Amino acid sequence: MKALYFEQHGELDVVKYGDVPDPEPGPGEVLIRVRACALNFLDIWVRRGWPSLKLEMPHWGGADVAGEIAGIGPDVSGWQVGQRVAVDPGMSLSEDEYTRRGEDSVSPDYHVLGEHMRGGAAEYLKVPIGNLAAIPEAYDFVDAAAPILVTLTAWRMLMHRAALRAGESVLVVGAGPSGLSAAYFLARMGHEVTIREAGPMTGGMMRFGIPKYRLPRDVLDAEVQRILDLGVELEVTPAGKRMRQMKLLSGGEKALTALAFVFAVFLARPCPFYILDEVEAALDDANITRFLEMVRRFSDRTQFIIVTHQKLTMDAADVLYGVSMQDGATKVISRRLPREAQMLTGERESDAADPAAA
């Protein structure tokens, strides 16, 4: 079949159009002849890639897909060849504590079509029957494919995270695709929705009875500042434990959460160097080792300047900087540690003065 694919990450010049292997539907799967596939910014991010993204090449994106069933795998009932369908791009590959409580998207085995697996930018696509939805007669393929991923994002944001209740009103500020999707289904559900005017995209919402309202700049700035002053409540799921508020975690768990956030930001927006000040002070030796493994993993792409009193962290450093007392005066000293010796013997030379910090 034909596909719009790439064999390495990069900009538009890595994209090719050509032949790729035909998918074969397995048990509980159907083969879709793709009739429409929207371009989502997710496709651009995936094409550019990030350090932790590991894909089977060649890869092709496309999360928002509509088409018709072209083939049926074993153990499939209730669906027919030729039936028009849209595809839910979120796929849970296993059952765990998250899927059992309806939080599929935070499960480690949750995959997104076009991101973790090959998507709809091809002639055919195989998907599980649990991810199919029949397209109503009033909708063509383009209408069915266009809103899928942005609507799922808006739905989770408002219904799962904000726990929106019947009768509550919503002001949509910045009406892009997700905002307009939110406004559409909220209006259909009977909520009072107001869109802060954001250009020609909002015009089509008038037919759903959604008014446009332009907030004065000073009023909007004051409201944004009020929201920012409210603070942020974080909920964390430590390994093997239930989700809880961050303020209820131990010092070590808080430190691990903060470090996880730092490394997540690094994956999204790498910087030339990072300064980490006593970040592992509350960790035990096992978690310090995990922290140092992450530092080593990324050290070929950035530099870490770590202020520490932990011996394990000092042992892992390439260069030590410390303060020593010499001739009655303090002096900053440095020592580059022999990396080869550490790799061969696991020991470091210790002829330098004892530093207080690395």
CSV table of C-alpha atoms in Angstrom, one decimal:
chain,number,residue,atom,x,y,z
A,1,MET,CA,0.0,0.0,0.0
A,2,LYS,CA,1.0,3.7,-0.3
A,3,ALA,CA,1.8,5.8,2.8
A,4,LEU,CA,3.3,9.1,3.7
A,5,TYR,CA,6.2,7.9,5.9
A,6,PHE,CA,9.6,8.7,7.3
A,7,GLU,CA,12.6,6.5,8.1
A,8,GLN,CA,14.3,9.0,10.5
A,9,HIS,CA,13.3,12.0,12.5
A,10,GLY,CA,13.6,15.5,11.1
A,11,GLU,CA,11.8,18.2,9.2
A,12,LEU,CA,9.7,17.9,6.1
A,13,ASP,CA,12.6,16.7,4.0
A,14,VAL,CA,12.5,13.3,5.7
A,15,VAL,CA,8.9,12.6,4.6
A,16,LYS,CA,8.5,10.2,1.7
A,17,TYR,CA,5.5,8.9,-0.3
A,18,GLY,CA,5.8,5.3,-1.4
A,19,ASP,CA,5.1,1.6,-0.8
A,20,VAL,CA,5.0,0.1,2.7
A,21,PRO,CA,3.8,-3.4,3.9
A,22,ASP,CA,0.1,-4.0,3.9
A,23,PRO,CA,-1.4,-4.5,7.5
A,24,GLU,CA,-3.0,-7.8,8.3
A,25,PRO,CA,-5.9,-7.7,10.8
A,26,GLY,CA,-5.5,-10.2,13.7
A,27,PRO,CA,-8.1,-11.6,16.1
A,28,GLY,CA,-10.5,-8.9,17.2
A,29,GLU,CA,-9.3,-6.5,14.6
A,30,VAL,CA,-10.6,-5.0,11.3
A,31,LEU,CA,-8.8,-3.5,8.3
A,32,ILE,CA,-9.8,0.1,7.5
A,33,ARG,CA,-9.6,1.6,4.1
A,34,VAL,CA,-8.6,5.2,5.1
A,35,ARG,CA,-10.9,7.8,3.5
A,36,ALA,CA,-9.9,10.8,5.6
A,37,CYS,CA,-7.0,11.5,8.0
A,38,ALA,CA,-6.6,14.9,9.7
A,39,LEU,CA,-3.2,16.5,10.3
A,40,ASN,CA,-2.7,17.1,14.0
A,41,PHE,CA,0.3,18.9,15.5
A,42,LEU,CA,1.1,15.7,17.2
A,43,ASP,CA,2.1,14.4,13.8
A,44,ILE,CA,4.7,17.1,13.5
A,45,TRP,CA,6.1,16.4,17.0
A,46,VAL,CA,6.4,12.7,16.2
A,47,ARG,CA,8.1,13.4,12.9
A,48,ARG,CA,10.6,15.6,14.7
A,49,GLY,CA,11.0,13.1,17.5
A,50,TRP,CA,12.3,13.3,21.1
A,51,PRO,CA,14.9,11.3,23.0
A,52,SER,CA,12.5,8.8,24.6
A,53,LEU,CA,10.5,8.1,21.5
A,54,LYS,CA,11.4,4.7,20.1
A,55,LEU,CA,9.5,3.9,16.9
A,56,GLU,CA,9.6,1.0,14.4
A,57,MET,CA,10.8,2.5,11.1
A,58,PRO,CA,9.4,3.3,8.7
A,59,HIS,CA,6.7,5.2,10.6
A,60,TRP,CA,3.7,7.1,9.5
A,61,GLY,CA,1.5,9.3,11.6
A,62,GLY,CA,-2.2,10.1,11.6
A,63,ALA,CA,-4.3,10.0,14.7
A,64,ASP,CA,-7.6,11.3,13.4
A,65,VAL,CA,-9.0,8.6,11.0
A,66,ALA,CA,-12.3,7.8,9.2
A,67,GLY,CA,-12.9,5.2,6.5
A,68,GLU,CA,-14.7,2.0,5.7
A,69,ILE,CA,-14.1,-1.5,6.8
A,70,ALA,CA,-12.2,-3.4,4.1
A,71,GLY,CA,-11.5,-6.6,5.9
A,72,ILE,CA,-12.4,-8.5,9.1
A,73,GLY,CA,-10.0,-10.5,11.3
A,74,PRO,CA,-10.9,-13.7,13.3
A,75,ASP,CA,-13.3,-13.5,16.2
A,76,VAL,CA,-15.0,-10.3,15.0
A,77,SER,CA,-18.8,-9.8,15.1
A,78,GLY,CA,-21.1,-6.9,14.9
A,79,TRP,CA,-19.2,-5.2,12.0
A,80,GLN,CA,-19.4,-5.6,8.3
A,81,VAL,CA,-17.2,-5.0,5.3
A,82,GLY,CA,-18.1,-1.6,3.7
A,83,GLN,CA,-19.4,-0.1,7.0
A,84,ARG,CA,-18.3,3.5,7.6
A,85,VAL,CA,-16.4,4.0,10.8
A,86,ALA,CA,-14.3,6.5,12.7
A,87,VAL,CA,-11.4,5.4,14.9
A,88,ASP,CA,-10.7,6.2,18.5
A,89,PRO,CA,-6.9,6.9,18.5
A,90,GLY,CA,-6.4,5.9,22.2
A,91,MET,CA,-5.5,2.2,22.6
A,92,SER,CA,-5.0,0.4,25.9
A,93,LEU,CA,-2.9,-2.6,25.3
A,94,SER,CA,-3.5,-4.2,28.7
A,95,GLU,CA,-5.6,-4.0,31.8
A,96,ASP,CA,-4.1,-2.4,35.0
A,97,GLU,CA,-5.1,-0.3,38.0
A,98,TYR,CA,-5.5,2.8,35.7
A,99,THR,CA,-7.8,1.2,33.1
A,100,ARG,CA,-9.9,-0.4,35.8
A,101,ARG,CA,-10.8,3.1,37.2
A,102,GLY,CA,-11.3,4.6,33.8
A,103,GLU,CA,-7.9,6.4,33.6
A,104,ASP,CA,-6.7,4.7,30.4
A,105,SER,CA,-4.6,7.6,29.2
A,106,VAL,CA,-2.2,7.5,32.2
A,107,SER,CA,-1.6,3.7,31.9
A,108,PRO,CA,1.9,2.8,30.9
A,109,ASP,CA,0.4,0.6,28.1
A,110,TYR,CA,-1.7,3.4,26.7
A,111,HIS,CA,-0.8,4.1,23.0
A,112,VAL,CA,-1.9,6.8,20.6
A,113,LEU,CA,-2.5,6.0,17.0
A,114,GLY,CA,0.2,7.8,14.9
A,115,GLU,CA,2.4,8.4,17.9
A,116,HIS,CA,3.4,5.1,19.5
A,117,MET,CA,2.1,3.0,16.6
A,118,ARG,CA,1.6,3.5,12.8
A,119,GLY,CA,-1.3,5.7,12.0
A,120,GLY,CA,-3.7,6.6,9.3
A,121,ALA,CA,-1.4,8.4,6.8
A,122,ALA,CA,-1.7,5.4,4.6
A,123,GLU,CA,-4.2,3.6,2.4
A,124,TYR,CA,-5.1,1.0,5.1
A,125,LEU,CA,-5.0,0.7,8.8
A,126,LYS,CA,-5.7,-2.2,11.2
A,127,VAL,CA,-7.4,-1.4,14.5
A,128,PRO,CA,-9.2,-3.3,17.4
A,129,ILE,CA,-13.0,-3.3,17.1
A,130,GLY,CA,-13.1,-1.7,20.5
A,131,ASN,CA,-11.8,1.5,18.9
A,132,LEU,CA,-14.5,1.7,16.2
A,133,ALA,CA,-17.5,4.0,16.1
A,134,ALA,CA,-20.0,4.0,13.3
A,135,ILE,CA,-20.3,7.2,11.4
A,136,PRO,CA,-23.9,8.7,11.2
A,137,GLU,CA,-25.3,9.2,7.8
A,138,ALA,CA,-25.3,13.0,8.2
A,139,TYR,CA,-21.5,13.1,8.4
A,140,ASP,CA,-19.0,12.5,5.6
A,141,PHE,CA,-15.5,11.1,6.2
A,142,VAL,CA,-13.8,14.5,6.5
A,143,ASP,CA,-16.4,15.7,9.1
A,144,ALA,CA,-15.9,12.4,11.1
A,145,ALA,CA,-12.1,12.5,11.1
A,146,ALA,CA,-11.5,16.2,11.8
A,147,PRO,CA,-12.5,16.6,15.5
A,148,ILE,CA,-11.4,13.3,17.1
A,149,LEU,CA,-8.2,13.9,19.0
A,150,VAL,CA,-8.9,17.5,20.0
A,151,THR,CA,-12.4,16.5,21.3
A,152,LEU,CA,-10.9,13.7,23.3
A,153,THR,CA,-8.5,16.1,24.9
A,154,ALA,CA,-11.2,18.6,25.7
A,155,TRP,CA,-13.5,15.9,27.1
A,156,ARG,CA,-10.9,14.6,29.5
A,157,MET,CA,-9.9,18.1,30.5
A,158,LEU,CA,-13.4,19.2,31.4
A,159,MET,CA,-15.2,16.0,32.4
A,160,HIS,CA,-12.5,14.0,34.1
A,161,ARG,CA,-10.1,16.6,35.4
A,162,ALA,CA,-12.4,19.6,36.0
A,163,ALA,CA,-15.4,17.4,36.9
A,164,LEU,CA,-17.8,19.8,35.3
A,165,ARG,CA,-21.3,19.5,36.7
A,166,ALA,CA,-24.7,20.1,35.0
A,167,GLY,CA,-25.7,23.7,35.0
A,168,GLU,CA,-22.3,25.2,35.3
A,169,SER,CA,-21.2,27.8,32.8
A,170,VAL,CA,-17.9,27.8,30.9
A,171,LEU,CA,-15.9,30.7,29.4
A,172,VAL,CA,-13.5,29.5,26.7
A,173,VAL,CA,-10.5,31.7,26.4
A,174,GLY,CA,-8.4,31.1,23.3
A,175,ALA,CA,-10.7,29.3,21.0
A,176,GLY,CA,-8.5,27.0,19.0
A,177,PRO,CA,-9.5,23.5,17.9
A,178,SER,CA,-9.7,22.0,21.4
A,179,GLY,CA,-11.5,25.1,22.8
A,180,LEU,CA,-14.0,25.0,20.0
A,181,SER,CA,-14.5,21.2,20.4
A,182,ALA,CA,-15.2,21.8,24.1
A,183,ALA,CA,-17.6,24.6,23.3
A,184,TYR,CA,-19.5,22.4,20.8
A,185,PHE,CA,-20.1,19.4,23.0
A,186,LEU,CA,-20.8,21.5,26.1
A,187,ALA,CA,-23.4,23.5,24.3
A,188,ARG,CA,-25.0,20.2,23.0
A,189,MET,CA,-25.1,19.0,26.7
A,190,GLY,CA,-26.9,22.1,27.8
A,191,HIS,CA,-24.1,24.1,29.5
A,192,GLU,CA,-24.0,27.8,29.1
A,193,VAL,CA,-20.9,28.5,27.0
A,194,THR,CA,-19.2,31.8,26.1
A,195,ILE,CA,-16.3,32.1,23.8
A,196,ARG,CA,-13.9,35.0,24.1
A,197,GLU,CA,-13.7,36.1,20.4
A,198,ALA,CA,-10.6,34.7,18.8
A,199,GLY,CA,-10.9,35.3,15.1
A,200,PRO,CA,-12.8,33.7,12.2
A,201,MET,CA,-12.7,30.2,13.7
A,202,THR,CA,-15.4,31.2,16.3
A,203,GLY,CA,-17.9,32.3,13.6
A,204,GLY,CA,-19.2,28.8,13.0
A,205,MET,CA,-20.1,28.3,16.6
A,206,MET,CA,-22.9,30.9,16.4
A,207,ARG,CA,-25.2,28.3,14.8
A,208,PHE,CA,-25.0,26.4,18.0
A,209,GLY,CA,-26.2,29.4,20.0
A,210,ILE,CA,-22.8,30.1,21.5
A,211,PRO,CA,-22.2,33.8,22.0
A,212,LYS,CA,-18.9,35.5,21.4
A,213,TYR,CA,-17.7,37.9,24.1
A,214,ARG,CA,-14.7,40.2,23.9
A,215,LEU,CA,-13.2,40.8,27.4
A,216,PRO,CA,-11.5,44.1,27.9
A,217,ARG,CA,-7.8,43.7,28.1
A,218,ASP,CA,-7.4,44.9,31.7
A,219,VAL,CA,-10.3,42.7,32.8
A,220,LEU,CA,-8.7,39.7,31.1
A,221,ASP,CA,-5.3,40.4,32.6
A,222,ALA,CA,-6.7,40.7,36.1
A,223,GLU,CA,-8.7,37.5,35.7
A,224,VAL,CA,-5.6,35.6,34.4
A,225,GLN,CA,-3.5,36.9,37.3
A,226,ARG,CA,-6.2,35.8,39.8
A,227,ILE,CA,-6.2,32.3,38.4
A,228,LEU,CA,-2.4,32.2,38.5
A,229,ASP,CA,-2.4,33.3,42.2
A,230,LEU,CA,-4.6,30.4,43.1
A,231,GLY,CA,-1.7,28.0,42.9
A,232,VAL,CA,-1.5,24.5,41.4
A,233,GLU,CA,-2.6,21.3,43.1
A,234,LEU,CA,-0.6,18.3,42.1
A,235,GLU,CA,-1.7,14.7,42.4
A,236,VAL,CA,0.9,12.0,42.2
A,237,THR,CA,0.9,8.2,41.9
A,238,PRO,CA,4.1,6.8,43.5
A,239,ALA,CA,5.1,3.3,42.4
A,240,GLY,CA,2.8,0.7,43.9
A,241,LYS,CA,0.6,3.3,45.7
A,242,ARG,CA,-2.7,5.1,45.0
A,243,MET,CA,-2.9,8.6,43.6
A,244,ARG,CA,-2.6,11.3,46.4
A,245,GLN,CA,-2.0,15.0,46.7
A,246,MET,CA,1.6,16.0,46.6
A,247,LYS,CA,1.4,17.7,50.0
A,248,LEU,CA,0.7,14.3,51.6
A,249,LEU,CA,3.9,12.7,50.2
A,250,SER,CA,7.1,12.1,52.1
A,251,GLY,CA,10.1,14.3,51.5
A,252,GLY,CA,11.7,11.6,49.3
A,253,GLU,CA,8.6,11.1,47.3
A,254,LYS,CA,8.3,14.9,46.8
A,255,ALA,CA,11.9,15.0,45.6
A,256,LEU,CA,11.3,12.1,43.2
A,257,THR,CA,8.2,13.8,41.8
A,258,ALA,CA,10.1,17.1,41.2
A,259,LEU,CA,13.0,15.2,39.5
A,260,ALA,CA,10.6,13.3,37.3
A,261,PHE,CA,9.1,16.7,36.3
A,262,VAL,CA,12.6,18.1,35.6
A,263,PHE,CA,13.6,15.2,33.3
A,264,ALA,CA,10.2,15.4,31.6
A,265,VAL,CA,10.8,19.0,30.8
A,266,PHE,CA,14.3,18.1,29.5
A,267,LEU,CA,12.7,15.6,27.1
A,268,ALA,CA,10.3,18.3,25.8
A,269,ARG,CA,12.7,21.3,25.9
A,270,PRO,CA,16.4,20.4,26.3
A,271,CYS,CA,18.8,23.0,27.6
A,272,PRO,CA,22.6,23.2,27.3
A,273,PHE,CA,23.0,22.8,31.1
A,274,TYR,CA,21.1,22.4,34.3
A,275,ILE,CA,21.9,23.5,37.8
A,276,LEU,CA,20.5,21.1,40.5
A,277,ASP,CA,20.9,22.3,44.1
A,278,GLU,CA,20.7,19.5,46.7
A,279,VAL,CA,17.9,17.9,44.7
A,280,GLU,CA,18.7,14.4,46.0
A,281,ALA,CA,19.2,15.3,49.6
A,282,ALA,CA,16.0,13.6,50.7
A,283,LEU,CA,16.6,10.4,48.7
A,284,ASP,CA,17.9,7.1,50.0
A,285,ASP,CA,20.8,5.3,48.2
A,286,ALA,CA,18.6,3.3,45.9
A,287,ASN,CA,16.8,6.3,44.6
A,288,ILE,CA,20.0,8.3,44.4
A,289,THR,CA,21.3,5.6,42.1
A,290,ARG,CA,18.2,5.9,40.0
A,291,PHE,CA,18.7,9.6,39.8
A,292,LEU,CA,22.3,9.2,38.7
A,293,GLU,CA,21.3,6.7,36.0
A,294,MET,CA,19.0,9.4,34.5
A,295,VAL,CA,21.9,12.0,34.7
A,296,ARG,CA,24.2,9.6,32.9
A,297,ARG,CA,21.5,8.8,30.3
A,298,PHE,CA,21.2,12.5,29.3
A,299,SER,CA,24.8,13.6,30.0
A,300,ASP,CA,25.8,13.2,26.3
A,301,ARG,CA,23.3,15.9,25.4
A,302,THR,CA,23.6,18.4,28.2
A,303,GLN,CA,25.7,19.3,31.2
A,304,PHE,CA,24.6,18.9,34.8
A,305,ILE,CA,26.0,21.1,37.6
A,306,ILE,CA,25.0,19.5,40.8
A,307,VAL,CA,25.4,21.0,44.3
A,308,THR,CA,25.5,18.0,46.7
A,309,HIS,CA,26.7,16.5,49.9
A,310,GLN,CA,25.9,13.0,48.8
A,311,LYS,CA,28.9,10.7,48.4
A,312,LEU,CA,27.2,8.6,45.7
A,313,THR,CA,26.6,11.7,43.6
A,314,MET,CA,30.2,12.9,44.1
A,315,ASP,CA,31.5,9.5,43.0
A,316,ALA,CA,29.5,9.7,39.8
A,317,ALA,CA,30.9,13.2,38.8
A,318,ASP,CA,33.3,13.9,36.0
A,319,VAL,CA,34.6,17.0,37.7
A,320,LEU,CA,34.5,17.9,41.3
A,321,TYR,CA,34.5,21.5,42.6
A,322,GLY,CA,34.9,22.2,46.3
A,323,VAL,CA,36.0,24.6,48.9
A,324,SER,CA,39.1,23.8,51.0
A,325,MET,CA,41.1,25.6,53.7
A,326,GLN,CA,44.7,26.2,52.6
A,327,ASP,CA,47.1,28.4,54.6
A,328,GLY,CA,44.3,29.9,56.7
A,329,ALA,CA,42.2,30.9,53.7
A,330,THR,CA,39.4,29.2,51.8
A,331,LYS,CA,40.0,28.3,48.2
A,332,VAL,CA,37.9,26.8,45.4
A,333,ILE,CA,39.6,23.8,44.0
A,334,SER,CA,38.7,21.5,41.1
A,335,ARG,CA,39.6,18.0,40.1
A,336,ARG,CA,38.7,16.1,37.0
A,337,LEU,CA,38.1,12.4,37.9
A,338,PRO,CA,39.5,9.6,35.7
A,339,ARG,CA,36.4,8.2,33.9
A,340,GLU,CA,38.3,5.3,32.5
A,341,ALA,CA,39.6,4.2,35.8
A,342,GLN,CA,36.0,4.3,37.2
A,343,MET,CA,34.7,2.2,34.4
A,344,LEU,CA,37.5,-0.4,34.8
A,345,THR,CA,37.9,-0.7,38.5
A,346,GLY,CA,34.9,1.1,40.0
A,347,GLU,CA,37.2,3.2,42.0
A,348,ARG,CA,38.5,6.8,41.7
A,349,GLU,CA,41.8,8.3,42.6
A,350,SER,CA,41.5,10.4,45.7
A,351,ASP,CA,44.7,12.5,45.7
A,352,ALA,CA,42.8,15.8,45.7
A,353,ALA,CA,41.8,17.7,48.8
A,354,ASP,CA,38.5,16.6,50.3
A,355,PRO,CA,35.8,18.8,48.6
A,356,ALA,CA,32.7,19.8,50.4
A,357,ALA,CA,30.6,20.0,47.3
A,358,ALA,CA,30.6,18.7,43.7
